[in-house]
Amino acid sequence: METATPTVAVRHPRRRANGALEGEVLAALQRAEGPLTPREVQARLSGELTYSTVVTILSRLHGKEVLTRTPRGRAYAYAPVTDEAGLAARRMCRILDGLPDREVVLARFVAELPLADSLLLRALLTDGTLPAPR
């Protein structure tokens, strides 16, 4: 009679959602008081990520024009181009830029807003406090 070999459950770390790593790296940079090198970013992320992973994420964010970079020693130091609200606004503009009928999309967007956001948008558009269009 054969004895069964006990099964060992192997736990694999849960995969992060798409963009989660970029979000963590970006959040670390936004909390910083100035540009950070990949090693400094890695240290702020509790060493969860390898150095090469951090460099890859920073390079991708730079390629998406979300970060600026300047030489610092043998590495680059990275900083966000704007704050969180500015980055959200940039993403919204990029989405609009890729669509053929902006008017329909903007109309649908406004129609889907909760009442409070709709009133806020109306106030922003009518009180003249918005910056001049680009």
JSON list of C-alpha atoms in Angstrom, two decimals:
[
{"chain": "A", "resi": 1, "resn": "MET", "atom": "CA", "xyz": [0.00, 0.00, 0.00]},
{"chain": "A", "resi": 2, "resn": "GLU", "atom": "CA", "xyz": [1.41, 3.36, -1.05]},
{"chain": "A", "resi": 3, "resn": "THR", "atom": "CA", "xyz": [1.32, 6.33, 1.23]},
{"chain": "A", "resi": 4, "resn": "ALA", "atom": "CA", "xyz": [0.23, 9.59, -0.22]},
{"chain": "A", "resi": 5, "resn": "THR", "atom": "CA", "xyz": [2.77, 12.36, -0.35]},
{"chain": "A", "resi": 6, "resn": "PRO", "atom": "CA", "xyz": [1.49, 15.32, 1.63]},
{"chain": "A", "resi": 7, "resn": "THR", "atom": "CA", "xyz": [0.61, 18.32, -0.48]},
{"chain": "A", "resi": 8, "resn": "VAL", "atom": "CA", "xyz": [2.30, 21.57, 0.36]},
{"chain": "A", "resi": 9, "resn": "ALA", "atom": "CA", "xyz": [0.40, 24.71, -0.40]},
{"chain": "A", "resi": 10, "resn": "VAL", "atom": "CA", "xyz": [2.64, 27.27, -2.03]},
{"chain": "A", "resi": 11, "resn": "ARG", "atom": "CA", "xyz": [1.49, 30.83, -1.69]},
{"chain": "A", "resi": 12, "resn": "HIS", "atom": "CA", "xyz": [2.41, 33.16, -4.45]},
{"chain": "A", "resi": 13, "resn": "PRO", "atom": "CA", "xyz": [2.38, 36.86, -3.72]},
{"chain": "A", "resi": 14, "resn": "ARG", "atom": "CA", "xyz": [-0.72, 38.54, -5.10]},
{"chain": "A", "resi": 15, "resn": "ARG", "atom": "CA", "xyz": [-0.12, 40.42, -8.30]},
{"chain": "A", "resi": 16, "resn": "ARG", "atom": "CA", "xyz": [-0.73, 44.12, -8.11]},
{"chain": "A", "resi": 17, "resn": "ALA", "atom": "CA", "xyz": [-3.32, 45.67, -10.38]},
{"chain": "A", "resi": 18, "resn": "ASN", "atom": "CA", "xyz": [-2.10, 47.30, -13.59]},
{"chain": "A", "resi": 19, "resn": "GLY", "atom": "CA", "xyz": [-0.47, 50.59, -12.75]},
{"chain": "A", "resi": 20, "resn": "ALA", "atom": "CA", "xyz": [-0.28, 49.88, -9.01]},
{"chain": "A", "resi": 21, "resn": "LEU", "atom": "CA", "xyz": [3.53, 49.84, -8.97]},
{"chain": "A", "resi": 22, "resn": "GLU", "atom": "CA", "xyz": [3.64, 53.05, -10.98]},
{"chain": "A", "resi": 23, "resn": "GLY", "atom": "CA", "xyz": [1.16, 54.56, -8.53]},
{"chain": "A", "resi": 24, "resn": "GLU", "atom": "CA", "xyz": [3.30, 53.58, -5.54]},
{"chain": "A", "resi": 25, "resn": "VAL", "atom": "CA", "xyz": [6.45, 54.99, -7.10]},
{"chain": "A", "resi": 26, "resn": "LEU", "atom": "CA", "xyz": [4.68, 58.19, -8.13]},
{"chain": "A", "resi": 27, "resn": "ALA", "atom": "CA", "xyz": [3.21, 58.60, -4.63]},
{"chain": "A", "resi": 28, "resn": "ALA", "atom": "CA", "xyz": [6.69, 58.26, -3.11]},
{"chain": "A", "resi": 29, "resn": "LEU", "atom": "CA", "xyz": [7.99, 60.95, -5.46]},
{"chain": "A", "resi": 30, "resn": "GLN", "atom": "CA", "xyz": [5.07, 63.26, -4.70]},
{"chain": "A", "resi": 31, "resn": "ARG", "atom": "CA", "xyz": [5.72, 62.96, -0.95]},
{"chain": "A", "resi": 32, "resn": "ALA", "atom": "CA", "xyz": [9.40, 63.82, -1.43]},
{"chain": "A", "resi": 33, "resn": "GLU", "atom": "CA", "xyz": [10.68, 67.35, -1.02]},
{"chain": "A", "resi": 34, "resn": "GLY", "atom": "CA", "xyz": [12.73, 67.13, -4.20]},
{"chain": "A", "resi": 35, "resn": "PRO", "atom": "CA", "xyz": [13.89, 64.82, -6.97]},
{"chain": "A", "resi": 36, "resn": "LEU", "atom": "CA", "xyz": [14.91, 61.27, -5.99]},
{"chain": "A", "resi": 37, "resn": "THR", "atom": "CA", "xyz": [17.27, 58.75, -7.52]},
{"chain": "A", "resi": 38, "resn": "PRO", "atom": "CA", "xyz": [16.06, 55.18, -8.12]},
{"chain": "A", "resi": 39, "resn": "ARG", "atom": "CA", "xyz": [17.95, 54.03, -4.99]},
{"chain": "A", "resi": 40, "resn": "GLU", "atom": "CA", "xyz": [16.21, 56.71, -2.90]},
{"chain": "A", "resi": 41, "resn": "VAL", "atom": "CA", "xyz": [12.82, 55.72, -4.32]},
{"chain": "A", "resi": 42, "resn": "GLN", "atom": "CA", "xyz": [13.56, 52.06, -3.58]},
{"chain": "A", "resi": 43, "resn": "ALA", "atom": "CA", "xyz": [14.40, 52.93, 0.04]},
{"chain": "A", "resi": 44, "resn": "ARG", "atom": "CA", "xyz": [11.11, 54.79, 0.47]},
{"chain": "A", "resi": 45, "resn": "LEU", "atom": "CA", "xyz": [9.20, 51.75, -0.76]},
{"chain": "A", "resi": 46, "resn": "SER", "atom": "CA", "xyz": [10.47, 49.58, 2.13]},
{"chain": "A", "resi": 47, "resn": "GLY", "atom": "CA", "xyz": [12.73, 47.61, -0.21]},
{"chain": "A", "resi": 48, "resn": "GLU", "atom": "CA", "xyz": [9.78, 45.71, -1.69]},
{"chain": "A", "resi": 49, "resn": "LEU", "atom": "CA", "xyz": [11.01, 46.23, -5.24]},
{"chain": "A", "resi": 50, "resn": "THR", "atom": "CA", "xyz": [14.36, 45.46, -6.78]},
{"chain": "A", "resi": 51, "resn": "TYR", "atom": "CA", "xyz": [16.51, 48.31, -7.99]},
{"chain": "A", "resi": 52, "resn": "SER", "atom": "CA", "xyz": [16.05, 47.29, -11.63]},
{"chain": "A", "resi": 53, "resn": "THR", "atom": "CA", "xyz": [12.26, 47.23, -11.22]},
{"chain": "A", "resi": 54, "resn": "VAL", "atom": "CA", "xyz": [12.33, 50.74, -9.77]},
{"chain": "A", "resi": 55, "resn": "VAL", "atom": "CA", "xyz": [14.51, 51.96, -12.66]},
{"chain": "A", "resi": 56, "resn": "THR", "atom": "CA", "xyz": [12.10, 50.38, -15.17]},
{"chain": "A", "resi": 57, "resn": "ILE", "atom": "CA", "xyz": [9.08, 52.00, -13.54]},
{"chain": "A", "resi": 58, "resn": "LEU", "atom": "CA", "xyz": [10.79, 55.40, -13.39]},
{"chain": "A", "resi": 59, "resn": "SER", "atom": "CA", "xyz": [11.83, 55.12, -17.04]},
{"chain": "A", "resi": 60, "resn": "ARG", "atom": "CA", "xyz": [8.28, 54.26, -18.08]},
{"chain": "A", "resi": 61, "resn": "LEU", "atom": "CA", "xyz": [6.82, 57.16, -16.12]},
{"chain": "A", "resi": 62, "resn": "HIS", "atom": "CA", "xyz": [9.40, 59.47, -17.68]},
{"chain": "A", "resi": 63, "resn": "GLY", "atom": "CA", "xyz": [8.45, 58.14, -21.12]},
{"chain": "A", "resi": 64, "resn": "LYS", "atom": "CA", "xyz": [4.80, 58.93, -20.36]},
{"chain": "A", "resi": 65, "resn": "GLU", "atom": "CA", "xyz": [5.91, 62.50, -19.53]},
{"chain": "A", "resi": 66, "resn": "VAL", "atom": "CA", "xyz": [4.74, 62.13, -15.93]},
{"chain": "A", "resi": 67, "resn": "LEU", "atom": "CA", "xyz": [8.25, 62.65, -14.52]},
{"chain": "A", "resi": 68, "resn": "THR", "atom": "CA", "xyz": [11.18, 64.88, -15.27]},
{"chain": "A", "resi": 69, "resn": "ARG", "atom": "CA", "xyz": [14.70, 63.64, -14.75]},
{"chain": "A", "resi": 70, "resn": "THR", "atom": "CA", "xyz": [18.03, 65.32, -14.22]},
{"chain": "A", "resi": 71, "resn": "PRO", "atom": "CA", "xyz": [21.48, 63.76, -13.98]},
{"chain": "A", "resi": 72, "resn": "ARG", "atom": "CA", "xyz": [22.74, 63.19, -10.44]},
{"chain": "A", "resi": 73, "resn": "GLY", "atom": "CA", "xyz": [26.08, 61.42, -10.27]},
{"chain": "A", "resi": 74, "resn": "ARG", "atom": "CA", "xyz": [25.86, 58.16, -12.20]},
{"chain": "A", "resi": 75, "resn": "ALA", "atom": "CA", "xyz": [22.05, 58.06, -12.05]},
{"chain": "A", "resi": 76, "resn": "TYR", "atom": "CA", "xyz": [19.10, 60.30, -12.74]},
{"chain": "A", "resi": 77, "resn": "ALA", "atom": "CA", "xyz": [16.97, 62.02, -10.13]},
{"chain": "A", "resi": 78, "resn": "TYR", "atom": "CA", "xyz": [13.25, 62.00, -10.90]},
{"chain": "A", "resi": 79, "resn": "ALA", "atom": "CA", "xyz": [10.43, 64.37, -9.93]},
{"chain": "A", "resi": 80, "resn": "PRO", "atom": "CA", "xyz": [6.75, 64.58, -10.88]},
{"chain": "A", "resi": 81, "resn": "VAL", "atom": "CA", "xyz": [5.90, 67.19, -13.52]},
{"chain": "A", "resi": 82, "resn": "THR", "atom": "CA", "xyz": [2.88, 68.28, -11.47]},
{"chain": "A", "resi": 83, "resn": "ASP", "atom": "CA", "xyz": [0.82, 67.35, -8.42]},
{"chain": "A", "resi": 84, "resn": "GLU", "atom": "CA", "xyz": [-1.81, 64.59, -8.28]},
{"chain": "A", "resi": 85, "resn": "ALA", "atom": "CA", "xyz": [-4.63, 66.83, -9.51]},
{"chain": "A", "resi": 86, "resn": "GLY", "atom": "CA", "xyz": [-2.51, 68.04, -12.40]},
{"chain": "A", "resi": 87, "resn": "LEU", "atom": "CA", "xyz": [-1.66, 64.47, -13.40]},
{"chain": "A", "resi": 88, "resn": "ALA", "atom": "CA", "xyz": [-5.35, 63.49, -13.36]},
{"chain": "A", "resi": 89, "resn": "ALA", "atom": "CA", "xyz": [-6.15, 66.50, -15.56]},
{"chain": "A", "resi": 90, "resn": "ARG", "atom": "CA", "xyz": [-3.35, 65.52, -17.98]},
{"chain": "A", "resi": 91, "resn": "ARG", "atom": "CA", "xyz": [-4.73, 61.97, -18.23]},
{"chain": "A", "resi": 92, "resn": "MET", "atom": "CA", "xyz": [-8.21, 63.31, -18.97]},
{"chain": "A", "resi": 93, "resn": "CYS", "atom": "CA", "xyz": [-6.83, 65.58, -21.72]},
{"chain": "A", "resi": 94, "resn": "ARG", "atom": "CA", "xyz": [-4.89, 62.70, -23.29]},
{"chain": "A", "resi": 95, "resn": "ILE", "atom": "CA", "xyz": [-8.04, 60.59, -23.38]},
{"chain": "A", "resi": 96, "resn": "LEU", "atom": "CA", "xyz": [-9.95, 63.41, -25.06]},
{"chain": "A", "resi": 97, "resn": "ASP", "atom": "CA", "xyz": [-7.12, 63.95, -27.53]},
{"chain": "A", "resi": 98, "resn": "GLY", "atom": "CA", "xyz": [-7.47, 60.36, -28.69]},
{"chain": "A", "resi": 99, "resn": "LEU", "atom": "CA", "xyz": [-11.20, 60.51, -29.39]},
{"chain": "A", "resi": 100, "resn": "PRO", "atom": "CA", "xyz": [-12.84, 61.73, -32.61]},
{"chain": "A", "resi": 101, "resn": "ASP", "atom": "CA", "xyz": [-15.87, 63.48, -31.05]},
{"chain": "A", "resi": 102, "resn": "ARG", "atom": "CA", "xyz": [-14.82, 65.51, -28.03]},
{"chain": "A", "resi": 103, "resn": "GLU", "atom": "CA", "xyz": [-18.18, 67.28, -27.76]},
{"chain": "A", "resi": 104, "resn": "VAL", "atom": "CA", "xyz": [-20.10, 64.04, -27.30]},
{"chain": "A", "resi": 105, "resn": "VAL", "atom": "CA", "xyz": [-17.59, 62.72, -24.77]},
{"chain": "A", "resi": 106, "resn": "LEU", "atom": "CA", "xyz": [-17.57, 65.95, -22.76]},
{"chain": "A", "resi": 107, "resn": "ALA", "atom": "CA", "xyz": [-21.38, 66.13, -22.81]},
{"chain": "A", "resi": 108, "resn": "ARG", "atom": "CA", "xyz": [-21.64, 62.52, -21.62]},
{"chain": "A", "resi": 109, "resn": "PHE", "atom": "CA", "xyz": [-19.00, 63.14, -18.95]},
{"chain": "A", "resi": 110, "resn": "VAL", "atom": "CA", "xyz": [-20.89, 66.14, -17.56]},
{"chain": "A", "resi": 111, "resn": "ALA", "atom": "CA", "xyz": [-24.20, 64.24, -17.72]},
{"chain": "A", "resi": 112, "resn": "GLU", "atom": "CA", "xyz": [-22.68, 61.41, -15.65]},
{"chain": "A", "resi": 113, "resn": "LEU", "atom": "CA", "xyz": [-21.31, 63.71, -12.92]},
{"chain": "A", "resi": 114, "resn": "PRO", "atom": "CA", "xyz": [-22.95, 63.64, -9.51]},
{"chain": "A", "resi": 115, "resn": "LEU", "atom": "CA", "xyz": [-24.97, 66.81, -8.85]},
{"chain": "A", "resi": 116, "resn": "ALA", "atom": "CA", "xyz": [-22.38, 68.30, -6.49]},
{"chain": "A", "resi": 117, "resn": "ASP", "atom": "CA", "xyz": [-19.59, 67.89, -9.07]},
{"chain": "A", "resi": 118, "resn": "SER", "atom": "CA", "xyz": [-21.81, 69.29, -11.82]},
{"chain": "A", "resi": 119, "resn": "LEU", "atom": "CA", "xyz": [-22.54, 72.38, -9.72]},
{"chain": "A", "resi": 120, "resn": "LEU", "atom": "CA", "xyz": [-18.85, 72.76, -8.90]},
{"chain": "A", "resi": 121, "resn": "LEU", "atom": "CA", "xyz": [-17.92, 72.54, -12.57]},
{"chain": "A", "resi": 122, "resn": "ARG", "atom": "CA", "xyz": [-20.55, 75.13, -13.46]},
{"chain": "A", "resi": 123, "resn": "ALA", "atom": "CA", "xyz": [-19.22, 77.48, -10.76]},
{"chain": "A", "resi": 124, "resn": "LEU", "atom": "CA", "xyz": [-15.63, 77.04, -11.96]},
{"chain": "A", "resi": 125, "resn": "LEU", "atom": "CA", "xyz": [-16.63, 77.81, -15.54]},
{"chain": "A", "resi": 126, "resn": "THR", "atom": "CA", "xyz": [-18.65, 80.91, -14.70]},
{"chain": "A", "resi": 127, "resn": "ASP", "atom": "CA", "xyz": [-16.70, 82.63, -11.92]},
{"chain": "A", "resi": 128, "resn": "GLY", "atom": "CA", "xyz": [-13.58, 83.30, -13.97]},
{"chain": "A", "resi": 129, "resn": "THR", "atom": "CA", "xyz": [-11.11, 81.64, -11.57]},
{"chain": "A", "resi": 130, "resn": "LEU", "atom": "CA", "xyz": [-9.94, 79.02, -14.04]},
{"chain": "A", "resi": 131, "resn": "PRO", "atom": "CA", "xyz": [-6.63, 79.63, -15.81]},
{"chain": "A", "resi": 132, "resn": "ALA", "atom": "CA", "xyz": [-6.75, 80.65, -19.46]},
{"chain": "A", "resi": 133, "resn": "PRO", "atom": "CA", "xyz": [-7.18, 77.74, -21.89]},
{"chain": "A", "resi": 134, "resn": "ARG", "atom": "CA", "xyz": [-4.00, 76.36, -23.36]}
]
